[in-house]
Short mmCIF file of C-alpha atoms and ligand atoms in Angstrom, two decimals:
data_model
loop_
_atom_site.label_atom_id
_atom_site.label_comp_id
_atom_site.label_asym_id
_atom_site.label_seq_id
_atom_site.Cartn_x
_atom_site.Cartn_y
_atom_site.Cartn_z
CA UNK A 1481 206.57 75.57 24.63
CA UNK A 1482 207.12 75.44 20.87
CA UNK A 1483 206.66 71.95 19.54
CA UNK A 1484 204.86 69.65 17.19
CA UNK A 1485 202.11 68.86 19.69
CA UNK A 1486 200.81 72.41 19.50
CA UNK A 1487 200.59 73.01 15.78
CA UNK A 1488 200.14 69.62 14.13
CA UNK A 1489 196.85 69.26 12.28
CA UNK A 1490 195.05 65.93 12.53
CA UNK A 1491 196.51 63.25 10.30
CA UNK A 1492 194.52 62.43 7.16
CA UNK A 1493 193.24 58.89 6.70
CA UNK A 1494 195.97 58.08 4.19
CA UNK A 1495 199.28 58.96 5.78
CA UNK A 1496 200.85 59.25 2.32
CA UNK A 1497 198.38 61.83 1.05
CA UNK A 1498 199.40 64.93 2.95
CA UNK A 1499 202.65 66.42 4.06
CA UNK A 1500 202.37 68.44 7.22
CA UNK A 1501 204.15 71.73 6.66
CA UNK A 1502 205.21 72.57 10.19
CA UNK A 1503 208.82 71.45 9.98
CA UNK A 1504 208.29 68.25 12.01
CA UNK A 1505 208.02 64.76 10.58
CA UNK A 1506 204.56 63.26 10.67
CA UNK A 1507 205.30 60.77 13.43
CA UNK A 1508 206.55 63.43 15.85
CA UNK A 1509 204.48 63.34 19.07
CA UNK A 1510 204.93 64.19 22.73
CA UNK A 1511 204.43 61.80 25.63
CA UNK A 1512 204.84 63.19 29.13
CA UNK A 1513 207.02 65.98 27.80
CA UNK A 1514 209.26 63.64 25.81
CA UNK A 1515 209.48 63.85 22.03
CA UNK A 1516 208.89 60.60 20.18
CA UNK A 1517 209.85 60.01 16.56
CA UNK A 1518 208.76 56.97 14.57
CA UNK A 1519 207.28 55.59 17.79
CA UNK A 1520 210.50 55.84 19.82
CA UNK A 1521 211.31 58.29 22.60
CA UNK A 1522 214.32 60.52 22.15
CA UNK A 1523 215.79 59.41 25.49
CA UNK A 1524 215.97 55.83 24.20
CA UNK A 1525 217.36 57.01 20.87
CA UNK A 1526 220.07 59.05 22.61
CA UNK A 1527 220.91 56.17 24.96
CA UNK A 1528 221.29 53.72 22.08
CA UNK A 1529 222.89 55.87 19.38
CA UNK A 1530 224.47 58.76 21.29
CA UNK A 1531 224.31 62.44 20.51
CA UNK A 1532 224.54 64.46 18.40
CA UNK A 1533 222.46 62.38 16.02
CA UNK A 1534 220.15 62.95 13.10
CA UNK A 1535 216.91 61.01 13.48
CA UNK A 1536 215.18 60.49 10.14
CA UNK A 1537 211.52 59.56 9.81
CA UNK A 1538 211.38 56.98 7.02
CA UNK A 1539 207.62 57.37 6.53
CA UNK A 1540 208.00 61.10 6.01
CA UNK A 1541 210.77 60.59 3.46
CA UNK A 1542 208.72 58.13 1.42
CA UNK A 1543 205.61 60.31 1.66
CA UNK A 1544 207.46 63.33 0.34
CA UNK A 1545 208.86 61.32 -2.56
CA UNK A 1546 205.32 60.11 -3.34
CA UNK A 1547 203.95 63.63 -3.17
CA UNK A 1548 206.35 64.87 -5.84
CA UNK A 1549 205.93 61.76 -7.99
CA UNK A 1550 202.14 62.09 -7.87
CA UNK A 1551 202.35 65.81 -8.68
CA UNK A 1552 204.19 65.02 -11.92
CA UNK A 1553 202.99 61.61 -13.12
CA UNK A 1554 203.87 62.29 -16.77
CA UNK A 1555 207.26 63.85 -16.04
CA UNK A 1556 210.44 63.12 -14.13
CA UNK A 1557 211.31 63.79 -10.50
CA UNK A 1558 215.04 63.80 -9.85
CA UNK A 1559 215.80 64.01 -6.14
CA UNK A 1560 218.58 66.58 -5.53
CA UNK A 1561 221.11 64.29 -3.85
CA UNK A 1562 223.12 67.18 -2.45
CA UNK A 1563 220.41 67.71 0.17
CA UNK A 1564 221.21 64.35 1.80
CA UNK A 1565 222.43 61.16 0.20
CA UNK A 1566 223.42 57.70 1.34
CA UNK A 1567 222.79 54.24 -0.13
CA UNK A 1568 219.59 53.78 1.88
CA UNK A 1569 218.21 57.04 0.49
CA UNK A 1570 219.00 55.75 -3.00
CA UNK A 1571 217.02 52.58 -2.25
CA UNK A 1572 214.05 54.65 -1.03
CA UNK A 1573 214.17 56.76 -4.18
CA UNK A 1574 214.24 53.66 -6.29
CA UNK A 1575 211.25 52.21 -4.44
CA UNK A 1576 209.37 55.48 -4.89
CA UNK A 1577 210.12 55.63 -8.62
CA UNK A 1578 212.28 58.76 -8.44
CA UNK A 1579 215.41 59.57 -10.42
CA UNK A 1580 218.51 61.16 -8.90
CA UNK A 1581 220.52 64.30 -9.50
CA UNK A 1582 224.18 64.13 -8.50
CA UNK A 1583 226.83 66.82 -8.82
CA UNK A 1584 230.13 65.08 -8.09
CA UNK A 1585 231.85 61.78 -8.69
CA UNK A 1586 231.37 61.07 -4.98
CA UNK A 1587 227.60 61.46 -5.18
CA UNK A 1588 227.64 59.32 -8.31
CA UNK A 1589 229.57 56.63 -6.41
CA UNK A 1590 226.95 56.66 -3.63
CA UNK A 1591 224.20 56.38 -6.25
CA UNK A 1592 225.88 53.30 -7.68
CA UNK A 1593 226.51 51.86 -4.21
CA UNK A 1594 222.78 52.18 -3.52
CA UNK A 1595 221.95 50.31 -6.73
CA UNK A 1596 220.52 53.20 -8.73
CA UNK A 1597 220.18 52.51 -12.46
CA UNK A 1598 222.74 54.93 -14.01
CA UNK A 1599 220.24 55.68 -16.78
CA UNK A 1600 218.12 57.41 -14.10
CA UNK A 1601 220.96 59.65 -12.96
CA UNK A 1602 221.43 63.27 -14.05
CA UNK A 1603 224.96 64.59 -13.55
CA UNK A 1604 225.35 68.29 -12.63
CA UNK A 1605 228.27 70.50 -11.68
CA UNK A 1606 229.97 73.63 -12.95
CA UNK A 1607 233.43 72.06 -12.95
CA UNK A 1608 233.20 68.32 -13.39
CA UNK A 1609 236.64 66.82 -13.85
CA UNK A 1610 237.65 64.93 -16.98
CA UNK A 1611 237.85 61.77 -14.86
CA UNK A 1612 234.29 62.31 -13.56
CA UNK A 1613 232.96 62.91 -17.08
CA UNK A 1614 234.77 59.85 -18.40
CA UNK A 1615 233.26 57.73 -15.63
CA UNK A 1616 229.79 59.13 -16.29
CA UNK A 1617 230.04 58.20 -19.96
CA UNK A 1618 231.49 54.76 -19.20
CA UNK A 1619 228.81 53.98 -16.59
CA UNK A 1620 225.97 55.08 -18.89
CA UNK A 1621 224.72 58.03 -16.85
CA UNK A 1622 221.36 59.02 -18.33
CA UNK A 1623 222.07 62.69 -18.79
CA UNK A 1624 224.95 65.11 -18.22
CA UNK A 1625 223.96 68.73 -17.62
CA UNK A 1626 226.63 70.71 -19.48
CA UNK A 1627 227.65 73.90 -17.74
CA UNK A 1628 230.42 75.54 -19.83
CA UNK A 1629 231.76 75.63 -23.39
CA UNK A 1630 234.88 73.82 -22.19
CA UNK A 1631 232.72 71.02 -20.84
CA UNK A 1632 230.78 70.68 -24.09
CA UNK A 1633 234.07 70.12 -25.92
CA UNK A 1634 235.44 67.76 -23.28
CA UNK A 1635 232.32 65.67 -23.06
CA UNK A 1636 231.94 65.46 -26.85
CA UNK A 1637 235.51 64.20 -27.13
CA UNK A 1638 235.06 61.66 -24.33
CA UNK A 1639 231.79 60.33 -25.75
CA UNK A 1640 233.34 60.06 -29.23
CA UNK A 1641 236.34 58.24 -27.75
CA UNK A 1642 233.96 55.80 -26.03
CA UNK A 1643 232.02 55.33 -29.27
CA UNK A 1644 228.77 56.50 -27.73
CA UNK A 1645 226.27 59.36 -28.00
CA UNK A 1646 225.84 61.05 -24.62
CA UNK A 1647 222.51 62.65 -23.79
CA UNK A 1648 222.91 66.15 -22.37
CA UNK A 1649 220.87 69.02 -21.04
CA UNK A 1650 222.16 72.58 -21.19
CA UNK A 1651 222.09 74.52 -17.93
CA UNK A 1652 220.68 77.97 -18.56
CA UNK A 1653 220.60 80.92 -16.17
CA UNK A 1654 217.32 82.56 -17.07
CA UNK A 1655 217.99 85.93 -15.41
CA UNK A 1656 215.60 85.26 -12.53
CA UNK A 1657 216.73 86.12 -9.03
CA UNK A 1658 214.79 84.09 -6.49
CA UNK A 1659 213.86 85.71 -3.18
CA UNK A 1660 216.36 83.79 -1.11
CA UNK A 1661 219.86 84.16 0.31
CA UNK A 1662 222.47 85.42 -2.19
CA UNK A 1663 224.56 82.27 -1.76
CA UNK A 1664 221.68 79.97 -2.65
CA UNK A 1665 220.27 82.05 -5.53
CA UNK A 1666 221.60 80.63 -8.78
CA UNK A 1667 219.38 81.82 -11.63
CA UNK A 1668 220.53 85.44 -12.08
CA UNK A 1669 222.92 86.58 -14.83
CA UNK A 1670 225.85 86.88 -12.42
CA UNK A 1671 226.18 83.19 -11.54
CA UNK A 1672 228.97 80.66 -11.74
CA UNK A 1673 226.42 78.14 -13.00
CA UNK A 1674 225.28 77.58 -16.55
CA UNK A 1675 224.92 79.77 -19.62
CA UNK A 1676 223.31 83.19 -19.43
CA UNK A 1677 220.15 83.56 -21.47
CA UNK A 1678 220.35 87.35 -21.55
CA UNK A 1679 223.99 87.43 -22.63
CA UNK A 1680 223.32 85.07 -25.56
CA UNK A 1681 225.54 82.32 -24.14
CA UNK A 1682 222.70 79.82 -23.83
CA UNK A 1683 221.85 80.18 -27.54
CA UNK A 1684 225.51 79.62 -28.40
CA UNK A 1685 225.62 76.53 -26.16
CA UNK A 1686 222.64 75.07 -28.03
CA UNK A 1687 224.46 75.66 -31.35
CA UNK A 1688 227.61 73.98 -30.10
CA UNK A 1689 225.85 70.94 -28.66
CA UNK A 1690 223.86 70.44 -31.86
CA UNK A 1691 227.11 70.59 -33.84
CA UNK A 1692 228.59 67.65 -31.91
CA UNK A 1693 227.74 64.22 -33.34
CA UNK A 1694 228.58 62.50 -30.06
CA UNK A 1695 226.10 64.58 -28.04
CA UNK A 1696 222.31 64.37 -28.07
CA UNK A 1697 220.39 67.42 -26.87
CA UNK A 1698 217.82 65.91 -24.50
CA UNK A 1699 216.65 69.12 -22.89
CA UNK A 1700 217.25 72.47 -21.28
CA UNK A 1701 217.74 72.99 -17.58
CA UNK A 1702 217.46 75.83 -15.08
CA UNK A 1703 217.56 76.03 -11.30
CA UNK A 1704 216.96 79.46 -9.80
CA UNK A 1705 217.82 78.91 -6.15
CA UNK A 1706 216.87 77.20 -2.92
CA UNK A 1707 214.48 77.73 0.03
CA UNK A 1708 211.99 79.56 -2.22
CA UNK A 1709 208.52 79.93 -0.75
CA UNK A 1710 206.57 81.76 -3.46
CA UNK A 1711 205.56 80.65 -6.93
CA UNK A 1712 206.50 83.85 -8.78
CA UNK A 1713 210.14 83.03 -9.51
CA UNK A 1714 209.32 79.47 -10.61
CA UNK A 1715 206.63 80.69 -13.02
CA UNK A 1716 208.84 83.44 -14.43
CA UNK A 1717 211.77 81.10 -15.04
CA UNK A 1718 209.49 78.45 -16.58
CA UNK A 1719 208.01 81.02 -18.99
CA UNK A 1720 211.43 82.28 -20.08
CA UNK A 1721 212.81 78.78 -20.48
CA UNK A 1722 209.77 77.64 -22.49
CA UNK A 1723 210.09 80.64 -24.83
CA UNK A 1724 213.80 79.96 -25.27
CA UNK A 1725 213.20 76.28 -25.96
CA UNK A 1726 210.62 77.10 -28.64
CA UNK A 1727 212.92 79.71 -30.22
CA UNK A 1728 215.78 77.18 -30.38
CA UNK A 1729 213.51 74.56 -31.93
CA UNK A 1730 212.37 77.05 -34.58
CA UNK A 1731 215.88 78.28 -35.31
CA UNK A 1732 217.45 74.85 -35.64
CA UNK A 1733 214.52 72.77 -36.86
CA UNK A 1734 214.93 70.29 -34.00
CA UNK A 1735 212.78 69.00 -31.16
CA UNK A 1736 214.00 69.62 -27.63
CA UNK A 1737 211.92 67.15 -25.65
CA UNK A 1738 212.50 68.15 -22.05
CA UNK A 1739 212.59 71.14 -19.72
CA UNK A 1740 214.10 70.48 -16.31
CA UNK A 1741 213.23 73.37 -14.01
CA UNK A 1742 215.37 72.32 -11.07
CA UNK A 1743 214.58 72.27 -7.38
CA UNK A 1744 214.31 75.09 -4.89
CA UNK A 1745 211.03 74.66 -3.03
CA UNK A 1746 211.47 75.82 0.56
CA UNK A 1747 210.32 74.31 3.84
CA UNK A 1748 209.12 75.55 7.22
CA UNK A 1749 211.89 75.65 9.82
CA UNK A 1750 210.16 77.56 12.60
CA UNK A 1751 206.62 78.31 13.70
CA UNK A 1752 205.52 81.40 11.77
CA UNK A 1753 207.74 80.77 8.74
CA UNK A 1754 205.92 81.21 5.43
CA UNK A 1755 204.25 77.95 4.43
CA UNK A 1756 205.55 77.05 0.97
CA UNK A 1757 203.28 75.98 -1.88
CA UNK A 1758 202.75 72.24 -2.27
CA UNK A 1759 204.58 70.25 -4.97
CA UNK A 1760 201.27 70.06 -6.87
CA UNK A 1761 201.00 73.87 -6.80
CA UNK A 1762 204.59 74.24 -8.01
CA UNK A 1763 204.05 71.77 -10.83
CA UNK A 1764 200.79 73.51 -11.84
CA UNK A 1765 202.64 76.84 -12.05
CA UNK A 1766 205.40 75.30 -14.17
CA UNK A 1767 202.97 73.39 -16.38
CA UNK A 1768 200.95 76.55 -17.06
CA UNK A 1769 204.05 78.17 -18.56
CA UNK A 1770 205.33 75.22 -20.61
CA UNK A 1771 203.74 73.73 -23.76
CA UNK A 1772 202.18 70.35 -23.03
CA UNK A 1773 204.32 68.59 -25.68
CA UNK A 1774 207.43 69.34 -23.54
CA UNK A 1775 208.23 66.79 -20.84
CA UNK A 1776 208.73 68.43 -17.47
CA UNK A 1777 211.38 67.46 -14.94
CA UNK A 1778 212.03 68.80 -11.44
CA UNK A 1779 214.81 68.32 -8.90
CA UNK A 1780 213.49 68.76 -5.36
CA UNK A 1781 216.06 68.25 -2.61
CA UNK A 1782 215.24 70.23 0.51
CA UNK A 1783 211.47 69.85 0.12
CA UNK A 1784 211.87 66.07 0.27
CA UNK A 1785 214.64 65.59 2.82
CA UNK A 1786 214.38 68.72 4.99
CA UNK A 1787 211.40 67.95 7.22
CA UNK A 1788 212.25 64.25 7.53
CA UNK A 1789 214.99 64.58 10.14
CA UNK A 1790 215.38 66.04 13.60
CA UNK A 1791 218.82 66.91 14.99
CA UNK A 1792 219.22 65.65 18.53
CA UNK A 1793 221.80 67.23 20.85
CA UNK A 1794 222.67 66.93 24.51
CA UNK A 1795 223.15 70.06 26.59
CA UNK A 1796 226.64 70.17 28.10
CA UNK A 1797 226.78 73.54 29.84
CA UNK A 1798 224.50 76.49 30.57
CA UNK A 1799 226.26 79.83 31.01
CA UNK A 1800 224.36 82.85 32.35
CA UNK A 1801 225.96 86.24 31.74
CA UNK A 1802 223.75 88.48 33.88
CA UNK A 1803 222.16 91.25 31.85
CA UNK A 1804 223.75 89.97 28.65
CA UNK A 1805 222.74 86.50 27.50
CA UNK A 1806 222.37 82.85 28.47
CA UNK A 1807 224.40 80.41 26.39
CA UNK A 1808 223.25 76.79 26.19
CA UNK A 1809 226.08 74.70 24.72
CA UNK A 1810 225.30 71.45 22.93
CA UNK A 1811 227.55 68.62 21.78
CA UNK A 1812 227.35 69.43 18.03
CA UNK A 1813 227.28 72.73 16.23
CA UNK A 1814 228.61 74.29 13.04
CA UNK A 1815 230.40 71.08 12.04
CA UNK A 1816 227.12 69.20 11.65
CA UNK A 1817 224.98 72.22 10.77
CA UNK A 1818 226.95 74.99 9.08
CA UNK A 1819 223.83 76.70 7.68
CA UNK A 1820 223.27 79.29 10.42
CA UNK A 1821 226.90 80.42 10.16
CA UNK A 1822 226.96 80.30 6.34
CA UNK A 1823 223.59 81.77 5.44
CA UNK A 1824 222.17 83.07 8.67
CA UNK A 1825 219.62 80.23 8.46
CA UNK A 1826 217.11 80.44 11.32
CA UNK A 1827 216.05 77.39 13.30
CA UNK A 1828 214.08 76.58 16.40
CA UNK A 1829 214.97 74.08 19.12
CA UNK A 1830 212.90 72.47 21.83
CA UNK A 1831 213.58 70.78 25.12
CA UNK A 1832 212.82 67.23 24.01
CA UNK A 1833 213.63 64.89 26.89
CA UNK A 1834 211.32 66.00 29.70
CA UNK A 1835 208.44 68.26 30.67
CA UNK A 1836 209.19 71.53 32.41
CA UNK A 1837 206.88 73.99 34.15
CA UNK A 1838 209.65 76.55 34.50
CA UNK A 1839 208.94 79.93 32.93
CA UNK A 1840 210.62 80.53 29.60
CA UNK A 1841 213.53 82.90 29.09
CA UNK A 1842 215.58 83.64 25.97
CA UNK A 1843 218.71 81.55 25.46
CA UNK A 1844 221.17 81.20 22.63
CA UNK A 1845 221.98 77.63 21.62
CA UNK A 1846 225.60 77.30 20.60
CA UNK A 1847 227.84 74.48 19.47
CA UNK A 1848 231.14 73.24 20.82
CA UNK A 1849 233.47 74.73 18.22
CA UNK A 1850 236.18 77.33 18.57
CA UNK A 1851 234.25 80.06 16.77
CA UNK A 1852 231.99 82.69 18.29
CA UNK A 1853 229.84 82.34 15.18
CA UNK A 1854 229.10 78.72 16.13
CA UNK A 1855 225.49 79.58 16.95
CA UNK A 1856 222.65 77.19 16.13
CA UNK A 1857 219.67 79.21 17.40
CA UNK A 1858 219.72 82.77 18.71
CA UNK A 1859 217.34 84.25 21.31
CA UNK A 1860 215.15 81.22 21.68
CA UNK A 1861 212.50 80.92 24.42
CA UNK A 1862 213.51 77.94 26.56
CA UNK A 1863 212.38 76.76 30.03
CA UNK A 1864 214.59 78.49 32.58
CA UNK A 1865 215.59 75.19 34.18
CA UNK A 1866 217.28 73.79 31.06
CA UNK A 1867 220.37 71.98 32.33
CA UNK A 1868 223.25 69.67 31.43
CA UNK A 1869 221.99 66.28 30.29
CA UNK A 1870 218.81 67.65 28.71
CA UNK A 1871 218.19 66.75 25.09
CA UNK A 1872 217.39 69.48 22.59
CA UNK A 1873 215.73 68.73 19.24
CA UNK A 1874 216.00 70.90 16.14
CA UNK A 1875 213.37 70.06 13.50
CA UNK A 1876 213.66 70.48 9.72
CA UNK A 1877 217.24 69.21 9.86
CA UNK A 1878 217.17 66.66 7.04
CA UNK A 1879 218.65 68.74 4.22
CA UNK A 1880 222.04 70.40 3.82
CA UNK A 1881 223.14 69.53 7.35
CA UNK A 1882 224.59 66.03 7.54
CA UNK A 1883 225.48 66.40 3.83
CA UNK A 1884 227.41 69.61 4.58
CA UNK A 1885 228.94 68.34 7.83
CA UNK A 1886 232.67 68.75 8.32
CA UNK A 1887 235.32 67.52 10.73
CA UNK A 1888 236.16 71.02 11.94
CA UNK A 1889 238.10 70.81 15.20
CA UNK A 1890 238.46 67.09 14.46
CA UNK A 1891 235.00 66.28 15.65
CA UNK A 1892 233.47 63.13 14.25
CA UNK A 1893 230.36 63.50 12.12
CA UNK A 1894 227.08 62.31 13.64
CA UNK A 1895 225.10 59.28 12.55
CA UNK A 1896 221.77 59.24 10.77
CA UNK A 1897 219.27 56.92 12.43
CA UNK A 1898 216.13 55.98 10.52
CA UNK A 1899 213.01 55.36 12.61
CA UNK A 1900 209.79 53.66 11.61
CA UNK A 1901 207.01 51.84 13.47
CA UNK A 1902 208.91 51.70 16.74
CA UNK A 1903 212.16 50.41 15.21
CA UNK A 1904 215.39 52.32 14.69
CA UNK A 1905 218.38 51.51 12.49
CA UNK A 1906 221.57 53.32 11.61
CA UNK A 1907 221.72 54.28 7.93
CA UNK A 1908 224.87 56.39 8.29
CA UNK A 1909 227.08 55.36 11.17
CA UNK A 1910 228.81 57.78 13.51
CA UNK A 1911 232.33 58.61 12.45
CA UNK A 1912 235.05 57.54 14.87
CA UNK A 1913 238.40 59.04 15.75
CA UNK A 1914 239.89 56.00 14.04
CA UNK A 1915 238.17 57.11 10.84
CA UNK A 1916 239.81 60.49 11.23
CA UNK A 1917 243.25 59.14 12.02
CA UNK A 1918 243.17 56.80 9.03
CA UNK A 1919 243.77 59.80 6.77
CA UNK A 1920 247.10 60.74 8.25
CA UNK A 1921 250.42 59.45 6.97
C1 PLP B 383 220.94 71.94 -10.03
C2 PLP B 383 220.23 71.76 -8.74
N1 PLP B 383 219.12 71.01 -8.71
C3 PLP B 383 218.44 70.79 -7.57
C4 PLP B 383 218.88 71.32 -6.38
C5 PLP B 383 218.09 71.04 -5.13
O1 PLP B 383 217.59 72.22 -4.63
P1 PLP B 383 216.61 72.23 -3.35
O2 PLP B 383 217.25 71.40 -2.33
O3 PLP B 383 216.53 73.66 -2.98
O4 PLP B 383 215.29 71.68 -3.82
C6 PLP B 383 220.02 72.14 -6.36
C7 PLP B 383 220.48 72.74 -5.11
O5 PLP B 383 221.35 73.51 -5.01
C8 PLP B 383 220.72 72.35 -7.58
O6 PLP B 383 221.83 73.09 -7.61
#
């Protein structure tokens, strides 16, 4: 059977010093065939909190924050809030000394609800509204990443109106295509994000920002994509961005103090997936390409949140179509994890609630939605006696799942339950049908 028991290396003496790159949180263990997370068995978790549920290992989250912070002690680590955000996450980031990247007014509101100092917030987005920009200026957001000429004008006017000087970074697309899915590659010339370096738009953006008295150019920014598992793209983008920064400084006689090279580091989802470089290796590759006088910033999202959570589902039906396929239907699906349907993202799942000696056979794990594409895991070896009432666990479910969850088919979105040292607490409660009905007039 695939599972954390088989491929977990021994824990180091300091649990904070190493992140185990096998997709499972560090406290995952098996007892008598049952998966335990944070010292609690999944049967107890399911009985208390219901399914589907996202179970998040608090120790793993904090360890991953610490790993990035320690990799860049003289720079800035902005957690990419789009991966997964709630007020408790904001409090963990604060405790770990991380900053936060948000990309909508909603994410900014969560940051504030969690008590984040607005000065430690970076505000992204290719189409921020005037209202969102006004709020960012009024609340004293540390840095706005400008993404279009229209936005430079808008923000300059809003900052002038507020009688303040807003710090900005300019988002640059450095012409680097990361080896990842087309929809999550953002650094090539044909991108809705930022200003193209190759087309000369980035140089023009620098000119326009410098011409605005109400804007302060705090740095340049690039983000080339997500789920990247090799260093080549990071190093290439860093080199191009560093050369551009130096050229701008020379041309305009200014200092541009910071280079923010975004997020994008991938994670392991399944046994056999490429093991990504460590945060320290990523930072070393970036640092090697950037002059030491320039402050480095990074924005990891998935590589912090991804391996911290396990999605827990209950099997509802098992349908054998002789000679064709066996479908195992669970009580969640594309509404809580749209990534397989959107990007063809590949996951594994394991029988988590009991031991089984039954031989394995391939099954396809599907959700409960009215779409044939509502597939969570295709052709997965699973004990042949898998049956209704069993619990399945999908590791590496902490990023871009609960944060992308929808109410498709009017299902209610699952809770996030944090576990640590044998205790569990809800940090995002399960939505109810009352929540859904409240919207209708
Ligand atoms: C600007 C920016 N920064 C950071 C991130 C986080 O990326 P990841 O979760 O791949 O680390 C993203 C993700 O799309 C992004 O768009």
